[in-house]
mmCIF file of C-alpha atoms in Angstrom:
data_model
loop_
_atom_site.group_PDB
_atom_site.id
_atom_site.type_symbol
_atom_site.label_atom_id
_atom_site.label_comp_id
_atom_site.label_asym_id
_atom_site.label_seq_id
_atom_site.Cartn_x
_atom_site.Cartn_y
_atom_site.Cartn_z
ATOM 1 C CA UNK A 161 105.588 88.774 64.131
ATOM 2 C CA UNK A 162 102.308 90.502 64.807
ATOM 3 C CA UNK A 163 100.798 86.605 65.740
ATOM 4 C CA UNK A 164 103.058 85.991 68.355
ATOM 5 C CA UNK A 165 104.057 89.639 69.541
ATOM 6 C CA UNK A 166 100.949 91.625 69.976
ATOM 7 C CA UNK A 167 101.973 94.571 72.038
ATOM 8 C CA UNK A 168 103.313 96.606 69.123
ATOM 9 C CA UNK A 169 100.660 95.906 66.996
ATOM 10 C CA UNK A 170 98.191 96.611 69.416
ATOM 11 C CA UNK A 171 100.101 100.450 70.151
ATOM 12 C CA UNK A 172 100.101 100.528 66.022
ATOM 13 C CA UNK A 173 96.569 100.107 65.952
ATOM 14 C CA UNK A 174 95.960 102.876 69.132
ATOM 15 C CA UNK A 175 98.313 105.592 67.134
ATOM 16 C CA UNK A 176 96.383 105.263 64.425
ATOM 17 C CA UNK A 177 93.072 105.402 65.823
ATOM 18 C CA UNK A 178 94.267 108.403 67.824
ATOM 19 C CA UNK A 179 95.508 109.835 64.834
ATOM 20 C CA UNK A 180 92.117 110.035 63.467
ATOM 21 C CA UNK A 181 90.692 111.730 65.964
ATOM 22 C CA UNK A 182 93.443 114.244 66.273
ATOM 23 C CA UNK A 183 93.774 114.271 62.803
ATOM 24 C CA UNK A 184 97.955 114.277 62.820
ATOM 25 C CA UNK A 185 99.518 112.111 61.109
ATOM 26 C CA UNK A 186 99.868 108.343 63.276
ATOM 27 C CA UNK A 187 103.672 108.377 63.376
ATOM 28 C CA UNK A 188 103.607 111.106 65.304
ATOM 29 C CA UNK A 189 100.692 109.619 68.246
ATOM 30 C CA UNK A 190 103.109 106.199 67.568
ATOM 31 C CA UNK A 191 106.433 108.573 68.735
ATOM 32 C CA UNK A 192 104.255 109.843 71.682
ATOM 33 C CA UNK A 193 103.629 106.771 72.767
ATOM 34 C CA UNK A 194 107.144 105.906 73.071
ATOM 35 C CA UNK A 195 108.129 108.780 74.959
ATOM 36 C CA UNK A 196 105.351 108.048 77.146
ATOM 37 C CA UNK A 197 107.063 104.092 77.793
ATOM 38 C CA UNK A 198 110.183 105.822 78.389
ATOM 39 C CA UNK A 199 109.041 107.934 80.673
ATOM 40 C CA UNK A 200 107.027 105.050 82.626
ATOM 41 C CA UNK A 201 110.097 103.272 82.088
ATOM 42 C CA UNK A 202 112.422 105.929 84.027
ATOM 43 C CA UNK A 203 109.514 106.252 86.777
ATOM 44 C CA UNK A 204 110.081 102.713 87.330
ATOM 45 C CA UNK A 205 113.581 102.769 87.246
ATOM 46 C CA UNK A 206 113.388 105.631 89.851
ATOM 47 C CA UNK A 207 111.305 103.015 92.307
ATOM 48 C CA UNK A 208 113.965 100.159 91.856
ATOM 49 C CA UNK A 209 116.540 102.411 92.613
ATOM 50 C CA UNK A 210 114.975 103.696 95.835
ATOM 51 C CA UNK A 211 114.254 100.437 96.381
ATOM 52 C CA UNK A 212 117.839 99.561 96.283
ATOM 53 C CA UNK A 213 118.460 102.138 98.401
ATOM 54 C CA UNK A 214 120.875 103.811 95.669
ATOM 55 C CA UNK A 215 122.024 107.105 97.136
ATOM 56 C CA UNK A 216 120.874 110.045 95.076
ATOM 57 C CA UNK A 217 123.903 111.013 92.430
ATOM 58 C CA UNK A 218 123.736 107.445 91.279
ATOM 59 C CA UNK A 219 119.760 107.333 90.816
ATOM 60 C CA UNK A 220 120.577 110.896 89.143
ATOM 61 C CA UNK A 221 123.229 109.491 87.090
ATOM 62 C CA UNK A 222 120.705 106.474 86.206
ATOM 63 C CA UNK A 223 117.849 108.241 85.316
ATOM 64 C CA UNK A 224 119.856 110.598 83.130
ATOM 65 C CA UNK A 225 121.820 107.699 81.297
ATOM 66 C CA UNK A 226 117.861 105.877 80.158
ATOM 67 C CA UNK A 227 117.107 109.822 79.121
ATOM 68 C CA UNK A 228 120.416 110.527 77.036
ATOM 69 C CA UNK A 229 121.260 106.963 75.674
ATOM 70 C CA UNK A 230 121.211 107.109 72.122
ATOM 71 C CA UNK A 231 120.048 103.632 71.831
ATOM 72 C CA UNK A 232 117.143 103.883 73.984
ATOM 73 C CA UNK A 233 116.187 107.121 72.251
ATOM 74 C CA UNK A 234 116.436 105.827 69.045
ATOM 75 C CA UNK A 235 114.318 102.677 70.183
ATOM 76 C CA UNK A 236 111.600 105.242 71.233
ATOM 77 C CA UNK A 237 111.335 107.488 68.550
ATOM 78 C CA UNK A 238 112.481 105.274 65.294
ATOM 79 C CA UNK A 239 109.162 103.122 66.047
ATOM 80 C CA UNK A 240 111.064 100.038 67.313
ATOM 81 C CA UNK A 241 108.690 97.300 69.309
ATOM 82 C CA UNK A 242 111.494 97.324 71.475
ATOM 83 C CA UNK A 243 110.415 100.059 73.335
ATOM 84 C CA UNK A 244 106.741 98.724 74.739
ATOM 85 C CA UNK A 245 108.901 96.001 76.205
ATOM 86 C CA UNK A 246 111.035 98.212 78.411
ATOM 87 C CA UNK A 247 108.783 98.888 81.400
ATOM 88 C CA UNK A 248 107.223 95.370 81.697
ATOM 89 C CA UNK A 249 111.612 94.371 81.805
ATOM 90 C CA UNK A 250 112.176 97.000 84.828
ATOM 91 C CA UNK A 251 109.010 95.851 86.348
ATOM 92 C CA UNK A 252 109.879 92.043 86.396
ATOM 93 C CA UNK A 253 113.291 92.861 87.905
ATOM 94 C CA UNK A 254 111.712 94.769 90.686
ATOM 95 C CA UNK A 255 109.410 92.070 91.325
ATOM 96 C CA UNK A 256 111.923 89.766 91.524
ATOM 97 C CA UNK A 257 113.894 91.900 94.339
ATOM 98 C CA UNK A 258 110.646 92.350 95.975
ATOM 99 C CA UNK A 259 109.702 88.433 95.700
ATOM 100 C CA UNK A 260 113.040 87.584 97.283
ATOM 101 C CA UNK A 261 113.420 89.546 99.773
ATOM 102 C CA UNK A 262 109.794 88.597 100.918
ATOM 103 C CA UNK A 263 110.871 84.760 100.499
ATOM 104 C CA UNK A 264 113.883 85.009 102.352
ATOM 105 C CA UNK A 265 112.220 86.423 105.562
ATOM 106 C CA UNK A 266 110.340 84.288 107.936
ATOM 107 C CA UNK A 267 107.694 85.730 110.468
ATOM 108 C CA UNK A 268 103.985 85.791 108.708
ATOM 109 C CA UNK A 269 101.372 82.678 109.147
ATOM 110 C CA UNK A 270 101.655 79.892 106.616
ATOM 111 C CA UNK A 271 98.234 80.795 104.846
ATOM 112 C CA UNK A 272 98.753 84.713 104.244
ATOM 113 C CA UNK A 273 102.321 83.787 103.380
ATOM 114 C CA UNK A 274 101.089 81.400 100.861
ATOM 115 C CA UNK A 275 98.832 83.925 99.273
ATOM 116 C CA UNK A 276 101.448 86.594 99.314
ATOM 117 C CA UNK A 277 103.952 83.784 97.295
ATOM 118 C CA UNK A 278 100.919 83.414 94.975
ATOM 119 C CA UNK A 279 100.389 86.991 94.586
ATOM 120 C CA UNK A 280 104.233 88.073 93.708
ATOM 121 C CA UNK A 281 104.599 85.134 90.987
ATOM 122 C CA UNK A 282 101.458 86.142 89.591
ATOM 123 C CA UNK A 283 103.018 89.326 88.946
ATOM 124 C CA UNK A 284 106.367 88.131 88.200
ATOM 125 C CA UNK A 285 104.621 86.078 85.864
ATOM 126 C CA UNK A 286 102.702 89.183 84.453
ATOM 127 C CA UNK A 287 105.435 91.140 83.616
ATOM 128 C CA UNK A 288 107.028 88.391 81.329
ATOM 129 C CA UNK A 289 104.080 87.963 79.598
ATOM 130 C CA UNK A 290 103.974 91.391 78.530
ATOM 131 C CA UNK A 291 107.855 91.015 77.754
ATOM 132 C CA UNK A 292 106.810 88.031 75.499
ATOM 133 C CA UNK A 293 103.886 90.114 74.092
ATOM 134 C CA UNK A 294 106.687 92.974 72.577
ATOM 135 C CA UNK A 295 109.584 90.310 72.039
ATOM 136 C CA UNK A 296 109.018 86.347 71.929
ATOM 137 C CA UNK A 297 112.789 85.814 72.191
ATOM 138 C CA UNK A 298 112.387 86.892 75.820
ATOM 139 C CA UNK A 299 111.093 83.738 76.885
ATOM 140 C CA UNK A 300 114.436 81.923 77.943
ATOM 141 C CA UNK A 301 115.043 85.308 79.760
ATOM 142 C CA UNK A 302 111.991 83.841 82.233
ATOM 143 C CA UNK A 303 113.722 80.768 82.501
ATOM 144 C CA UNK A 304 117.121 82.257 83.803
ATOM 145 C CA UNK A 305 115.150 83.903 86.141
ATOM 146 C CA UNK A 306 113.299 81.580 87.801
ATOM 147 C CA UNK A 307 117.033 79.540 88.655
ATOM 148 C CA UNK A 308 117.910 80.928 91.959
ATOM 149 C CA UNK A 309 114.619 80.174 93.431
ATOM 150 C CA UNK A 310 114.305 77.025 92.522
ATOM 151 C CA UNK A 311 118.047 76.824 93.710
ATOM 152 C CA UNK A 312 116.933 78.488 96.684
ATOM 153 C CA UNK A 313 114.017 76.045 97.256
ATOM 154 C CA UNK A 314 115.937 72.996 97.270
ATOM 155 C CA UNK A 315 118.486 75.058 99.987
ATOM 156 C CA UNK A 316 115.643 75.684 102.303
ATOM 157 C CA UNK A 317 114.369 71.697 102.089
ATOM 158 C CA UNK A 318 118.024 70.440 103.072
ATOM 159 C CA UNK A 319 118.467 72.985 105.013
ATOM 160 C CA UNK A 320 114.805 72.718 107.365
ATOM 161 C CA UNK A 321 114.171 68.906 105.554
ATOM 162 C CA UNK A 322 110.400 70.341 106.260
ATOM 163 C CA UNK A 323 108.119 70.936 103.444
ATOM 164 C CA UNK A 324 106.553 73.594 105.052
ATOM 165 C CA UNK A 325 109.351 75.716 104.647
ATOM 166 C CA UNK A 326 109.364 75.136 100.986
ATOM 167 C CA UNK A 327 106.234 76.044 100.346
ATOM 168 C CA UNK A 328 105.881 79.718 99.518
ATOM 169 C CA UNK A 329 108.773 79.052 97.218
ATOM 170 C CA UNK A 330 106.828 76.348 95.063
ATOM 171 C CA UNK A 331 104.006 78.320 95.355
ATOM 172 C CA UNK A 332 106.185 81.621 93.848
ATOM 173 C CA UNK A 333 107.571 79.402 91.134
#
């Protein structure tokens, strides 16, 4: 509900406001502002495919599936909350590649390092609280996610046995 999942409310209360000042009904601002997440959400997509280094048919083929899907278009036009939660999911998986590929290389001092590890579980962190702000439910979803860097971390102590190396993973998580 509305007490535990603000984000929907929140866009609710914007469409109508908006709606008053365009003076259409709020629906319609509500429907706009839906498009407007899926269209964040396919910009995003876009940047995790390039990231992925996904050679251009299949980012083409991508990008057009999160356009034509029938469930995704429904989600952003029938008013579900759904939709609001869709960029913040494509955002935490990109931070995640980002966050482990940074982990997993070595060659940057221990301090700026730590700060970095800070920095990309802040936002990590970020992006599933705006998942749990649209859908609750999401928050074993975090959980799942955080496995294979704790995993990870314990690797890189028997591995090195040095808690140094561990660090910017305990700091990420």
């Amino acid at each position: 509900g509305p007490n535990r999942e603000p984000l929907f409310p929140l866009l609710v209360a914007l469409a109508m406001r908006l709606s008053e000042w365009i003076g259409i009904h709020y629906q319609y601002v509500l429907k706009l502002l839906g498009g407007i997440c899926l269209v964040v959400t396919m910009m995003v997509v876009h940047r995790l495919m390039l990231l992925l280094k996904a050679n251009r048919v299949m980012i083409a083929l991508g990008l057009a599936w999160i356009g034509l899907s029938p469930t995704l278009l429904n989600t952003t036009f029938w008013l579900w909350s759904e939709i609001a939660a869709f960029p913040f999911v494509v955002l935490s998986v990109w931070w995640v590649i980002k966050s482990w590929s940074f982990l997993k290389e070595d060659g940057m001092g221990d301090l700026r390092r730590s700060w970095v590890s800070a920095l990309y579980g802040a936002m990590v962190g970020a992006m599933f609280i705006g998942i749990l702000c649209v859908k609750a439910i999401a928050e074993p979803l975090f959980w799942v996610y955080l496995i294979p860097f704790i995993w990870q971390a314990l690797v890189v102590f028997i591995k090195h046995g040095d808690w140094s190396k561990v660090r910017p993973w305990l700091i990420f998580i």
